[in-house]
Amino acid sequence: MKASPTDQRVLLDIAELDARIKSAEIARKNPPQAGRVKELLARRQQLSHELTTRMGARDDVQTEIKRLESDVAVVDARRLRDEQRLQTVTNPKDAQGLESELESLLRRKRALEDTELELMERLEEADASVTEQERIIAEVNDEGQRLSAEAKAAVEASTAEFDAATRDREARASRVPVELLAMYTTLATRSAGAALFRRQTCEGCRMMLSGTDLQDLRQMAADQVATCPECGCILVRTEESGV
């Protein structure tokens, strides 16, 4: 195929724009924050499950404390009743029985209060545990929100880059002969499509051509389209080519 050196050089711009378009497309579909955001979502789910467990443990302690408070109230009510009866009883044996029951109730109340103190300490620890878990979840949420906002901005920037590069490509492609563009498009499916040939090296695959391949290039006219024997892309020759 033949094409003017000027048209061939336009392919370099198109190849660069195609690379930008591909990069922008990848970036907008998978912003750099996406992986971490996914990790944070899984982390938050785990933390929320643990928070539910800790809140359940705290609720159990609170329920036990309420039950003890109810038991203490029952003991107090019985003591008050016995104290009132003791003031009116006249039978010594009955009085002795009431005094014995009052002592038993007092011991019972002290035991309940000791247990309640222990439960209050456990409740304080459970509250602290829940608060700490909520703090960690809040930090995860804050990071997730920040990264999500950054990802959104990155997607918008990549989309803008994609659109701009696409417009520029269309403008440059319109200046290239149809047959040359078709050749480039076909080659671009398996190589860079077109690359600068500089210092006897294809910049598409970074391979230096052998002496035989260089000799073949030297024999080609400037308007003859050459391809890299290594990667197959169009070699755009300039004064820097070294042939």
Short mmCIF file of C-alpha atoms in Angstrom, two decimals:
data_model
loop_
_atom_site.label_atom_id
_atom_site.label_comp_id
_atom_site.label_asym_id
_atom_site.label_seq_id
_atom_site.Cartn_x
_atom_site.Cartn_y
_atom_site.Cartn_z
CA MET A 1 0.00 0.00 0.00
CA LYS A 2 1.13 3.53 -0.67
CA ALA A 3 0.37 6.62 1.40
CA SER A 4 2.08 9.95 1.79
CA PRO A 5 4.53 10.30 4.68
CA THR A 6 2.27 13.05 6.04
CA ASP A 7 -0.74 10.75 6.16
CA GLN A 8 1.36 8.04 7.75
CA ARG A 9 2.47 10.46 10.47
CA VAL A 10 -1.15 11.23 11.30
CA LEU A 11 -1.45 7.57 12.27
CA LEU A 12 0.91 8.26 15.16
CA ASP A 13 -1.55 10.81 16.54
CA ILE A 14 -4.41 8.34 16.06
CA ALA A 15 -2.46 5.57 17.80
CA GLU A 16 -1.72 7.88 20.72
CA LEU A 17 -5.37 8.90 20.94
CA ASP A 18 -6.46 5.27 20.78
CA ALA A 19 -4.16 4.53 23.71
CA ARG A 20 -5.67 7.45 25.63
CA ILE A 21 -9.19 6.30 24.79
CA LYS A 22 -8.43 2.75 25.95
CA SER A 23 -6.82 3.99 29.15
CA ALA A 24 -9.70 6.37 29.89
CA GLU A 25 -12.25 3.61 29.25
CA ILE A 26 -10.48 1.30 31.69
CA ALA A 27 -10.15 4.09 34.27
CA ARG A 28 -13.82 5.09 34.16
CA LYS A 29 -14.99 1.48 34.44
CA ASN A 30 -12.58 0.68 37.25
CA PRO A 31 -11.46 3.77 39.19
CA PRO A 32 -8.43 3.22 41.46
CA GLN A 33 -10.60 3.56 44.56
CA ALA A 34 -12.99 0.77 43.53
CA GLY A 35 -10.99 -2.07 45.08
CA ARG A 36 -10.67 -0.36 48.46
CA VAL A 37 -14.35 0.64 48.47
CA LYS A 38 -15.26 -3.01 47.90
CA GLU A 39 -13.00 -4.03 50.78
CA LEU A 40 -14.62 -1.42 53.02
CA LEU A 41 -18.11 -2.66 52.18
CA ALA A 42 -17.14 -6.18 53.20
CA ARG A 43 -15.37 -4.83 56.29
CA ARG A 44 -18.43 -2.81 57.30
CA GLN A 45 -20.62 -5.89 56.97
CA GLN A 46 -18.31 -7.82 59.29
CA LEU A 47 -18.13 -4.95 61.76
CA SER A 48 -21.92 -4.53 61.74
CA HIS A 49 -22.35 -8.22 62.50
CA GLU A 50 -19.93 -7.91 65.41
CA LEU A 51 -21.73 -4.75 66.59
CA THR A 52 -25.02 -6.67 66.65
CA THR A 53 -23.36 -9.37 68.76
CA ARG A 54 -21.94 -6.83 71.20
CA MET A 55 -25.24 -4.98 71.49
CA GLY A 56 -26.96 -8.29 72.16
CA ALA A 57 -24.51 -9.04 74.96
CA ARG A 58 -25.12 -5.58 76.43
CA ASP A 59 -28.89 -6.07 76.23
CA ASP A 60 -28.53 -9.38 78.07
CA VAL A 61 -26.66 -7.66 80.90
CA GLN A 62 -29.27 -4.90 81.07
CA THR A 63 -32.03 -7.50 81.23
CA GLU A 64 -30.23 -9.29 84.06
CA ILE A 65 -29.82 -6.01 85.94
CA LYS A 66 -33.54 -5.29 85.61
CA ARG A 67 -34.33 -8.75 86.91
CA LEU A 68 -32.06 -8.19 89.92
CA GLU A 69 -33.62 -4.79 90.57
CA SER A 70 -37.01 -6.49 90.56
CA ASP A 71 -35.73 -9.12 93.01
CA VAL A 72 -34.34 -6.38 95.26
CA ALA A 73 -37.70 -4.62 95.14
CA VAL A 74 -39.43 -7.83 96.21
CA VAL A 75 -36.97 -8.29 99.08
CA ASP A 76 -37.47 -4.67 100.20
CA ALA A 77 -41.22 -5.12 100.11
CA ARG A 78 -41.02 -8.27 102.23
CA ARG A 79 -38.66 -6.59 104.71
CA LEU A 80 -40.99 -3.62 105.04
CA ARG A 81 -43.91 -5.95 105.63
CA ASP A 82 -41.99 -7.97 108.24
CA GLU A 83 -40.76 -4.84 110.00
CA GLN A 84 -44.31 -3.56 110.24
CA ARG A 85 -45.53 -6.91 111.58
CA LEU A 86 -42.65 -7.00 114.07
CA GLN A 87 -43.85 -3.73 115.57
CA THR A 88 -47.27 -5.19 116.29
CA VAL A 89 -46.52 -8.83 117.16
CA THR A 90 -46.79 -9.79 120.81
CA ASN A 91 -45.78 -13.44 120.67
CA PRO A 92 -42.01 -13.78 121.38
CA LYS A 93 -41.75 -16.84 119.16
CA ASP A 94 -43.40 -15.02 116.28
CA ALA A 95 -41.13 -12.05 116.87
CA GLN A 96 -38.06 -14.28 116.80
CA GLY A 97 -39.23 -15.81 113.53
CA LEU A 98 -39.73 -12.39 111.96
CA GLU A 99 -36.30 -11.21 113.11
CA SER A 100 -34.71 -14.32 111.62
CA GLU A 101 -36.51 -13.75 108.33
CA LEU A 102 -35.42 -10.09 108.32
CA GLU A 103 -31.79 -11.16 108.72
CA SER A 104 -32.20 -13.64 105.89
CA LEU A 105 -33.77 -11.00 103.70
CA LEU A 106 -30.93 -8.60 104.50
CA ARG A 107 -28.35 -11.20 103.46
CA ARG A 108 -30.34 -11.87 100.34
CA LYS A 109 -30.44 -8.17 99.50
CA ARG A 110 -26.69 -7.79 100.03
CA ALA A 111 -26.02 -10.76 97.77
CA LEU A 112 -28.29 -9.29 95.09
CA GLU A 113 -26.62 -5.91 95.38
CA ASP A 114 -23.13 -7.48 95.08
CA THR A 115 -24.25 -9.30 91.96
CA GLU A 116 -25.77 -6.08 90.65
CA LEU A 117 -22.48 -4.26 91.13
CA GLU A 118 -20.70 -6.96 89.16
CA LEU A 119 -23.30 -6.66 86.42
CA MET A 120 -22.94 -2.88 86.39
CA GLU A 121 -19.21 -3.31 85.77
CA ARG A 122 -19.98 -5.75 82.97
CA LEU A 123 -22.49 -3.28 81.56
CA GLU A 124 -19.88 -0.53 81.59
CA GLU A 125 -17.48 -2.79 79.71
CA ALA A 126 -20.23 -3.80 77.26
CA ASP A 127 -21.12 -0.14 76.65
CA ALA A 128 -17.46 0.66 76.00
CA SER A 129 -17.22 -2.28 73.63
CA VAL A 130 -20.28 -1.13 71.68
CA THR A 131 -19.00 2.46 71.57
CA GLU A 132 -15.61 1.31 70.27
CA GLN A 133 -17.23 -0.81 67.58
CA GLU A 134 -19.45 2.10 66.54
CA ARG A 135 -16.35 4.31 66.33
CA ILE A 136 -14.60 1.83 64.04
CA ILE A 137 -17.69 1.56 61.84
CA ALA A 138 -17.90 5.36 61.65
CA GLU A 139 -14.26 5.50 60.51
CA VAL A 140 -14.92 2.85 57.86
CA ASN A 141 -18.01 4.76 56.69
CA ASP A 142 -16.07 8.02 56.52
CA GLU A 143 -13.30 6.44 54.47
CA GLY A 144 -15.86 4.77 52.21
CA GLN A 145 -17.70 8.03 51.60
CA ARG A 146 -14.46 9.87 50.89
CA LEU A 147 -13.23 7.23 48.47
CA SER A 148 -16.63 6.99 46.79
CA ALA A 149 -16.55 10.74 46.19
CA GLU A 150 -13.01 10.46 44.83
CA ALA A 151 -14.06 7.56 42.60
CA LYS A 152 -16.98 9.57 41.25
CA ALA A 153 -14.66 12.47 40.45
CA ALA A 154 -12.17 10.08 38.82
CA VAL A 155 -14.91 8.56 36.66
CA GLU A 156 -16.05 12.02 35.60
CA ALA A 157 -12.47 13.00 34.71
CA SER A 158 -11.92 9.77 32.79
CA THR A 159 -15.19 10.25 30.94
CA ALA A 160 -14.18 13.77 29.97
CA GLU A 161 -10.79 12.46 28.78
CA PHE A 162 -12.52 9.67 26.83
CA ASP A 163 -14.89 12.10 25.13
CA ALA A 164 -12.15 14.60 24.27
CA ALA A 165 -9.81 11.93 22.88
CA THR A 166 -12.66 10.40 20.88
CA ARG A 167 -13.47 13.78 19.29
CA ASP A 168 -9.82 14.40 18.49
CA ARG A 169 -9.47 10.94 16.97
CA GLU A 170 -12.48 11.47 14.74
CA ALA A 171 -11.01 14.75 13.54
CA ARG A 172 -7.63 13.21 12.72
CA ALA A 173 -9.07 10.04 11.22
CA SER A 174 -11.05 12.15 8.77
CA ARG A 175 -7.73 13.35 7.31
CA VAL A 176 -6.42 9.84 6.61
CA PRO A 177 -7.20 7.92 3.40
CA VAL A 178 -9.85 5.27 3.97
CA GLU A 179 -7.64 2.35 2.90
CA LEU A 180 -4.78 3.43 5.15
CA LEU A 181 -7.11 3.89 8.09
CA ALA A 182 -8.65 0.48 7.47
CA MET A 183 -5.21 -1.11 7.44
CA TYR A 184 -4.28 0.65 10.68
CA THR A 185 -7.57 -0.40 12.32
CA THR A 186 -6.98 -4.04 11.41
CA LEU A 187 -3.41 -4.01 12.67
CA ALA A 188 -4.42 -2.20 15.87
CA THR A 189 -6.41 -5.26 16.99
CA ARG A 190 -3.15 -7.14 17.56
CA SER A 191 -0.47 -4.45 17.85
CA ALA A 192 0.02 -0.74 18.42
CA GLY A 193 -1.40 -0.20 14.93
CA ALA A 194 1.26 2.34 14.05
CA ALA A 195 4.49 3.34 15.72
CA LEU A 196 7.42 5.64 15.14
CA PHE A 197 10.49 3.97 13.68
CA ARG A 198 13.36 5.68 15.46
CA ARG A 199 17.05 4.75 15.51
CA GLN A 200 16.34 1.48 13.72
CA THR A 201 13.89 0.49 16.48
CA CYS A 202 10.14 -0.01 16.36
CA GLU A 203 8.66 1.95 19.23
CA GLY A 204 5.58 -0.24 19.11
CA CYS A 205 7.39 -3.36 20.35
CA ARG A 206 10.77 -1.78 21.25
CA MET A 207 12.60 -4.21 18.97
CA MET A 208 15.59 -3.19 16.88
CA LEU A 209 15.34 -4.48 13.35
CA SER A 210 17.90 -6.85 11.96
CA GLY A 211 20.31 -5.89 9.17
CA THR A 212 18.24 -7.70 6.55
CA ASP A 213 15.01 -5.98 7.61
CA LEU A 214 16.76 -2.62 7.63
CA GLN A 215 18.04 -3.23 4.13
CA ASP A 216 14.50 -4.00 2.99
CA LEU A 217 13.28 -0.73 4.51
CA ARG A 218 16.01 1.25 2.80
CA GLN A 219 14.77 -0.03 -0.54
CA MET A 220 11.18 1.08 0.13
CA ALA A 221 9.92 4.40 -1.21
CA ALA A 222 8.90 7.02 1.35
CA ASP A 223 5.25 6.66 0.38
CA GLN A 224 5.25 2.88 0.68
CA VAL A 225 3.65 1.67 3.90
CA ALA A 226 6.08 -0.48 5.89
CA THR A 227 5.24 -2.80 8.75
CA CYS A 228 7.31 -4.09 11.63
CA PRO A 229 8.46 -7.67 11.03
CA GLU A 230 8.22 -8.30 14.78
CA CYS A 231 4.84 -6.90 15.91
CA GLY A 232 3.20 -6.10 12.57
CA CYS A 233 2.36 -2.44 13.23
CA ILE A 234 2.86 0.27 10.61
CA LEU A 235 6.36 1.73 10.84
CA VAL A 236 6.24 5.51 10.44
CA ARG A 237 9.65 6.57 9.14
CA THR A 238 11.21 9.98 9.77
CA GLU A 239 14.65 11.51 9.61
CA GLU A 240 15.31 9.85 12.98
CA SER A 241 14.75 6.35 11.66
CA GLY A 242 18.35 5.68 10.76
CA VAL A 243 17.67 4.10 7.37
#
